[in-house]
Coordinates of N, CA and C in Angstrom, one line a residue:
X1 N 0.8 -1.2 0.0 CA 0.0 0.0 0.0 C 0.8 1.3 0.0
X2 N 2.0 1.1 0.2 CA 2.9 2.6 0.9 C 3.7 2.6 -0.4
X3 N 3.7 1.8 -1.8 CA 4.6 2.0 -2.6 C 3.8 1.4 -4.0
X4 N 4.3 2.0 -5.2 CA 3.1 2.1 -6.4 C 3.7 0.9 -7.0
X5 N 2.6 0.2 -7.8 CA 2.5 -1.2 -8.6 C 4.0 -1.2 -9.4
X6 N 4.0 -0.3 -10.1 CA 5.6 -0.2 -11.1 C 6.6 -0.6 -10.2
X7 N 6.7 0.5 -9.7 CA 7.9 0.4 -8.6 C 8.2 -0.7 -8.1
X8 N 7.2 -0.9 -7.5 CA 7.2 -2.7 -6.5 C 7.9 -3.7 -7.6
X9 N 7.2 -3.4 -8.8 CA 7.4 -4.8 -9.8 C 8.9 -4.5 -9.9
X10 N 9.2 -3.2 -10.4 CA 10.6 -3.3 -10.6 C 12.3 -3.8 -9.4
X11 N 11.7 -3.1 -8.1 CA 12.2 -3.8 -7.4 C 12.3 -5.0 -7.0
X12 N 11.0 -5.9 -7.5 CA 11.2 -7.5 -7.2 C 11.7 -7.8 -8.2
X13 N 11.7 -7.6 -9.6 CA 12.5 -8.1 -10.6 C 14.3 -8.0 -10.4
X14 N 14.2 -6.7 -10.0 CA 15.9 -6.4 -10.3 C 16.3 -6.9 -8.5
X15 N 15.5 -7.6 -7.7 CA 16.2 -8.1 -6.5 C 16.3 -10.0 -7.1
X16 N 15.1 -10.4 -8.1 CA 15.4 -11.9 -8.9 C 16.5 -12.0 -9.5
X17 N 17.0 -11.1 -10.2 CA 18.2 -11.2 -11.3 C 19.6 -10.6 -10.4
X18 N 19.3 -9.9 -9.4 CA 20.8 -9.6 -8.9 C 21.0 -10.7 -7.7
X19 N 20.1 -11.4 -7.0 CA 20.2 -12.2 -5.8 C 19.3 -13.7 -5.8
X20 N 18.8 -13.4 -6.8 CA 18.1 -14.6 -7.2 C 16.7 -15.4 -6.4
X21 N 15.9 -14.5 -6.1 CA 14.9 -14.7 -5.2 C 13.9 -13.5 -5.7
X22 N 12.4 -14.0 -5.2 CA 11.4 -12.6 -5.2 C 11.5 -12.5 -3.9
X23 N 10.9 -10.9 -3.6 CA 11.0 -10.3 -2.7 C 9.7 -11.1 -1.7
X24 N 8.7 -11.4 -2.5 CA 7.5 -12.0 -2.3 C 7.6 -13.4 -1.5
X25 N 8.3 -13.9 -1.8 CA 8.7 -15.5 -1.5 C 9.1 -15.2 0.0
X26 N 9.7 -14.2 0.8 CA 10.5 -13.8 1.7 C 9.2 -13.9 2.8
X27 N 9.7 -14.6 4.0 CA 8.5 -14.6 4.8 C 9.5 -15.0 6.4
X28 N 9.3 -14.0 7.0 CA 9.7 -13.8 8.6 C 10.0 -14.6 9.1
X29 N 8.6 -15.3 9.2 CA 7.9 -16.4 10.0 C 8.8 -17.7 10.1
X30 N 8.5 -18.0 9.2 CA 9.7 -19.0 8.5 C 11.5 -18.9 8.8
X31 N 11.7 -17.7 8.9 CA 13.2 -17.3 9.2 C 13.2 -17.6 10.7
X32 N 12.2 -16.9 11.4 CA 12.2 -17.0 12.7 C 12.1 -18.3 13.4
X33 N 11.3 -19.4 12.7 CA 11.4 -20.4 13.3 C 12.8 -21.6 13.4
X34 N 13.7 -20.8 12.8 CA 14.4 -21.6 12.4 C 15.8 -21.0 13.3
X35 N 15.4 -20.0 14.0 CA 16.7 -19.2 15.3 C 16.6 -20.4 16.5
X36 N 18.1 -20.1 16.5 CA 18.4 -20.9 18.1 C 19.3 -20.3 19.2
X37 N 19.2 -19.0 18.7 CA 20.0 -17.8 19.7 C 18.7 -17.3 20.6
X38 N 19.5 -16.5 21.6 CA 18.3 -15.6 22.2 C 17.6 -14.5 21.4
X39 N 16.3 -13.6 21.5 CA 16.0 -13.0 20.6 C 15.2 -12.0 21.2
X40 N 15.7 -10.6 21.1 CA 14.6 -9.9 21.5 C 13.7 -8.8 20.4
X41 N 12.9 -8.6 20.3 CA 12.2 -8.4 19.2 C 11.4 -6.4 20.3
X42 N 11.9 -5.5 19.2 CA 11.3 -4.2 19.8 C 10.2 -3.5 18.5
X43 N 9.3 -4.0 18.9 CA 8.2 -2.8 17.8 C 7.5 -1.9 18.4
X44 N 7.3 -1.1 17.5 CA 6.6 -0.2 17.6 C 4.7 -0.3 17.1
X45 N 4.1 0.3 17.8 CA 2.7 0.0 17.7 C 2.0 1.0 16.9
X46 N 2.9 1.7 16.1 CA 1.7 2.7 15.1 C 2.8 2.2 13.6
X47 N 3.5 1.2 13.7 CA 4.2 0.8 12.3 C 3.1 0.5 11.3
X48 N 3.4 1.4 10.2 CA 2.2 1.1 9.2 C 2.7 0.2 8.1
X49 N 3.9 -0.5 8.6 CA 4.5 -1.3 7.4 C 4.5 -2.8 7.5
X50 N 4.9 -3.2 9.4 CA 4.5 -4.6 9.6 C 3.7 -4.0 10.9
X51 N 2.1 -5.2 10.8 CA 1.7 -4.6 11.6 C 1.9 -5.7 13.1
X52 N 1.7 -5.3 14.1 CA 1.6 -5.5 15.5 C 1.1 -6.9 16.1
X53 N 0.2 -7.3 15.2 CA 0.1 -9.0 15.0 C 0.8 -9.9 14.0
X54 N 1.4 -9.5 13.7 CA 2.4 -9.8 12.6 C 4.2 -9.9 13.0
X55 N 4.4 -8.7 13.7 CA 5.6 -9.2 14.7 C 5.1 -9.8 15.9
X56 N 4.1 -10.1 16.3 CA 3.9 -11.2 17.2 C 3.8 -12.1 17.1
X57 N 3.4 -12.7 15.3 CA 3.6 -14.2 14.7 C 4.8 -14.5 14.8
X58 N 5.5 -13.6 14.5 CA 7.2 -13.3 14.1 C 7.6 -14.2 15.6
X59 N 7.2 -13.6 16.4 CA 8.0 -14.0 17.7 C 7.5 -15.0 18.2
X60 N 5.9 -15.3 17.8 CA 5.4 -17.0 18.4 C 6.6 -17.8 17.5
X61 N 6.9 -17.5 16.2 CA 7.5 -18.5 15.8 C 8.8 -18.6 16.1
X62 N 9.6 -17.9 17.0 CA 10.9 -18.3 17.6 C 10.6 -19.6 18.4
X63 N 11.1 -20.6 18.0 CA 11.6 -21.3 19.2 C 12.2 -21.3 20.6
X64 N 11.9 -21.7 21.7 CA 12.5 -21.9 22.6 C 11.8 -20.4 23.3
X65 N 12.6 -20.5 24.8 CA 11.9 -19.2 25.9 C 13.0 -18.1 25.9
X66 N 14.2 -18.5 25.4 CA 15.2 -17.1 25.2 C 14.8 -16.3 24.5
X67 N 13.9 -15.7 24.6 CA 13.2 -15.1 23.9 C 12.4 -13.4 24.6
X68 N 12.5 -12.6 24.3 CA 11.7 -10.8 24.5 C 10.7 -10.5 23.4
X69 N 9.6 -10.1 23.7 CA 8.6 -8.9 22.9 C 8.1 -7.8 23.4
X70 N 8.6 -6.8 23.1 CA 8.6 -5.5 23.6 C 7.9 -4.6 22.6
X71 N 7.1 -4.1 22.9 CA 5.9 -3.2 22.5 C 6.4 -1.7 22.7
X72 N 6.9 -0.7 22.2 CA 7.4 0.5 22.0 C 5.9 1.4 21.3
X73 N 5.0 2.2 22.4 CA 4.2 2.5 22.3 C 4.3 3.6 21.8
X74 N 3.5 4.5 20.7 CA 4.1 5.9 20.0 C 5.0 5.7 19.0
X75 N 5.6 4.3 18.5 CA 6.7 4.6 17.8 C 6.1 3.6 16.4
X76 N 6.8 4.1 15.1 CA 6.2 3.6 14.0 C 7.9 3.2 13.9
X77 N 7.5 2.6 12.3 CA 8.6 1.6 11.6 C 10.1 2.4 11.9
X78 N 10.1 3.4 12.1 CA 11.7 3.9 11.7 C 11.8 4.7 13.1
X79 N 11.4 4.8 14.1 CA 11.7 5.6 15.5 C 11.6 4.5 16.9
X80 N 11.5 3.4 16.9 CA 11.5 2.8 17.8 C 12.6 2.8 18.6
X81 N 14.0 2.4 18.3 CA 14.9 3.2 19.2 C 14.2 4.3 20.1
X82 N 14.3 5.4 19.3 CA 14.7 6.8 19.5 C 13.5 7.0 20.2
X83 N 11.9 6.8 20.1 CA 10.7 6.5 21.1 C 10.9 6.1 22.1
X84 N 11.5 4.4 22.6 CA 11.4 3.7 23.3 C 12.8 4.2 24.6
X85 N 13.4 4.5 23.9 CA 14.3 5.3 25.0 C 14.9 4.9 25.7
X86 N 14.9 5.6 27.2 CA 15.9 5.2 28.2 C 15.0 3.5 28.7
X87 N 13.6 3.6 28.8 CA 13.1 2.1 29.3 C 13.8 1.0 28.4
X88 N 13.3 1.3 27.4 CA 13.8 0.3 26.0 C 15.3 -0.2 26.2
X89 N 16.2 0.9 26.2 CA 17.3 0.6 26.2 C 18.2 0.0 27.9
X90 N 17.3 0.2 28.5 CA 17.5 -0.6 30.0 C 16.9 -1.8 29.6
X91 N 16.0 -2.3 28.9 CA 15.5 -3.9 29.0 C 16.0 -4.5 27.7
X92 N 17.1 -4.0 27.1 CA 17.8 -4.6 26.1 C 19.1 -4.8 26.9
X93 N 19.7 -3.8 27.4 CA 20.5 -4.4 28.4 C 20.9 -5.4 29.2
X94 N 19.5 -5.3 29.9 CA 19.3 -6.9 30.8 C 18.6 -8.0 30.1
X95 N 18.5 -8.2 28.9 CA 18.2 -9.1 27.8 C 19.4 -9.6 27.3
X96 N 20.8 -9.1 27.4 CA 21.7 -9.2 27.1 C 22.4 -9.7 28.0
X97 N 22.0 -9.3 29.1 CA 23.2 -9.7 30.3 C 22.4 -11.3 30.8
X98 N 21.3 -11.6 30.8 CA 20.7 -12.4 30.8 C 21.1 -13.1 29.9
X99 N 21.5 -12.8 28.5 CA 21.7 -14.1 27.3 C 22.9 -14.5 27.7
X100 N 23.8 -13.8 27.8 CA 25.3 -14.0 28.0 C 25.9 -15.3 29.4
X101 N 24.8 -15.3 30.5 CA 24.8 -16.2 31.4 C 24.2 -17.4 31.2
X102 N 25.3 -18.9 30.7 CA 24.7 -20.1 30.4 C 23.6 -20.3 31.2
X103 N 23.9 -20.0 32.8 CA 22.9 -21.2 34.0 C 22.1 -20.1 34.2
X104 N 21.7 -19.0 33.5 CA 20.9 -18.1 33.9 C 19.7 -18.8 33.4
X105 N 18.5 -18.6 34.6 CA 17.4 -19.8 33.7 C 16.6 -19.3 32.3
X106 N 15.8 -20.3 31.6 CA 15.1 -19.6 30.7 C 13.7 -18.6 30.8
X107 N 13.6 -17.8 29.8 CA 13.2 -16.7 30.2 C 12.1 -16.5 28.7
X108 N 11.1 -15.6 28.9 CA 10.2 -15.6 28.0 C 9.5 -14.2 28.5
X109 N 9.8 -12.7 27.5 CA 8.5 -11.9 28.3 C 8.4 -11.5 26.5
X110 N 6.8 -10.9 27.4 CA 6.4 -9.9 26.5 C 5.9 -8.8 26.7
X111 N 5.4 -7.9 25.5 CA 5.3 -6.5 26.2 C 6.2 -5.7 27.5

């Protein structure tokens, strides 16, 4: 919806012939199921590009509980950082320091 019929076609064509794939074939869900690192996942809840149940498929389909979903409220596709802020950037921290400890137990939040 955010980009016109031409355009779209021509960037899936010239992403087939330089990389050899359509852009269309490309699906999250499927990538995601297939991680076996920890994963924390930050969206934003006014993104008009992937919506809000859709990175939450994203993240049902990680395997395992090492796993974050964080909801960054006010922020669309390109400001989530920069919205989410000092909280945001304190629960990536400790999502980190948490991944980094083997016997730290397993862990699963959301929002």
């Amino acid at each position: 919806p955010f980009c016109c019929p031409p355009a779209a076609l021509s960037v899936s064509c010239g992403t087939r012939v330089r990389a050899g794939f359509w852009p269309a074939d490309v699906r999250p869900v499927d990538a995601a199921a297939k991680l076996n690192i920890p994963v924390f996942i930050a969206h934003g809840d006014e993104d008009p590009y992937i919506r809000i149940d859709q990175a939450r498929d994203i993240f049902a389909a990680v395997p395992g509980t090492r796993k974050t979903f964080r909801v960054v409220k006010g922020a669309d596709h390109n400001k989530v950082l920069s919205v989410g802020s000092h909280e945001l950037y304190a629960d990536i921290c400790q999502f980190f320091l948490d991944a980094v400890h083997d016997d730290h137990p397993a862990f699963e939040r959301t929002e």
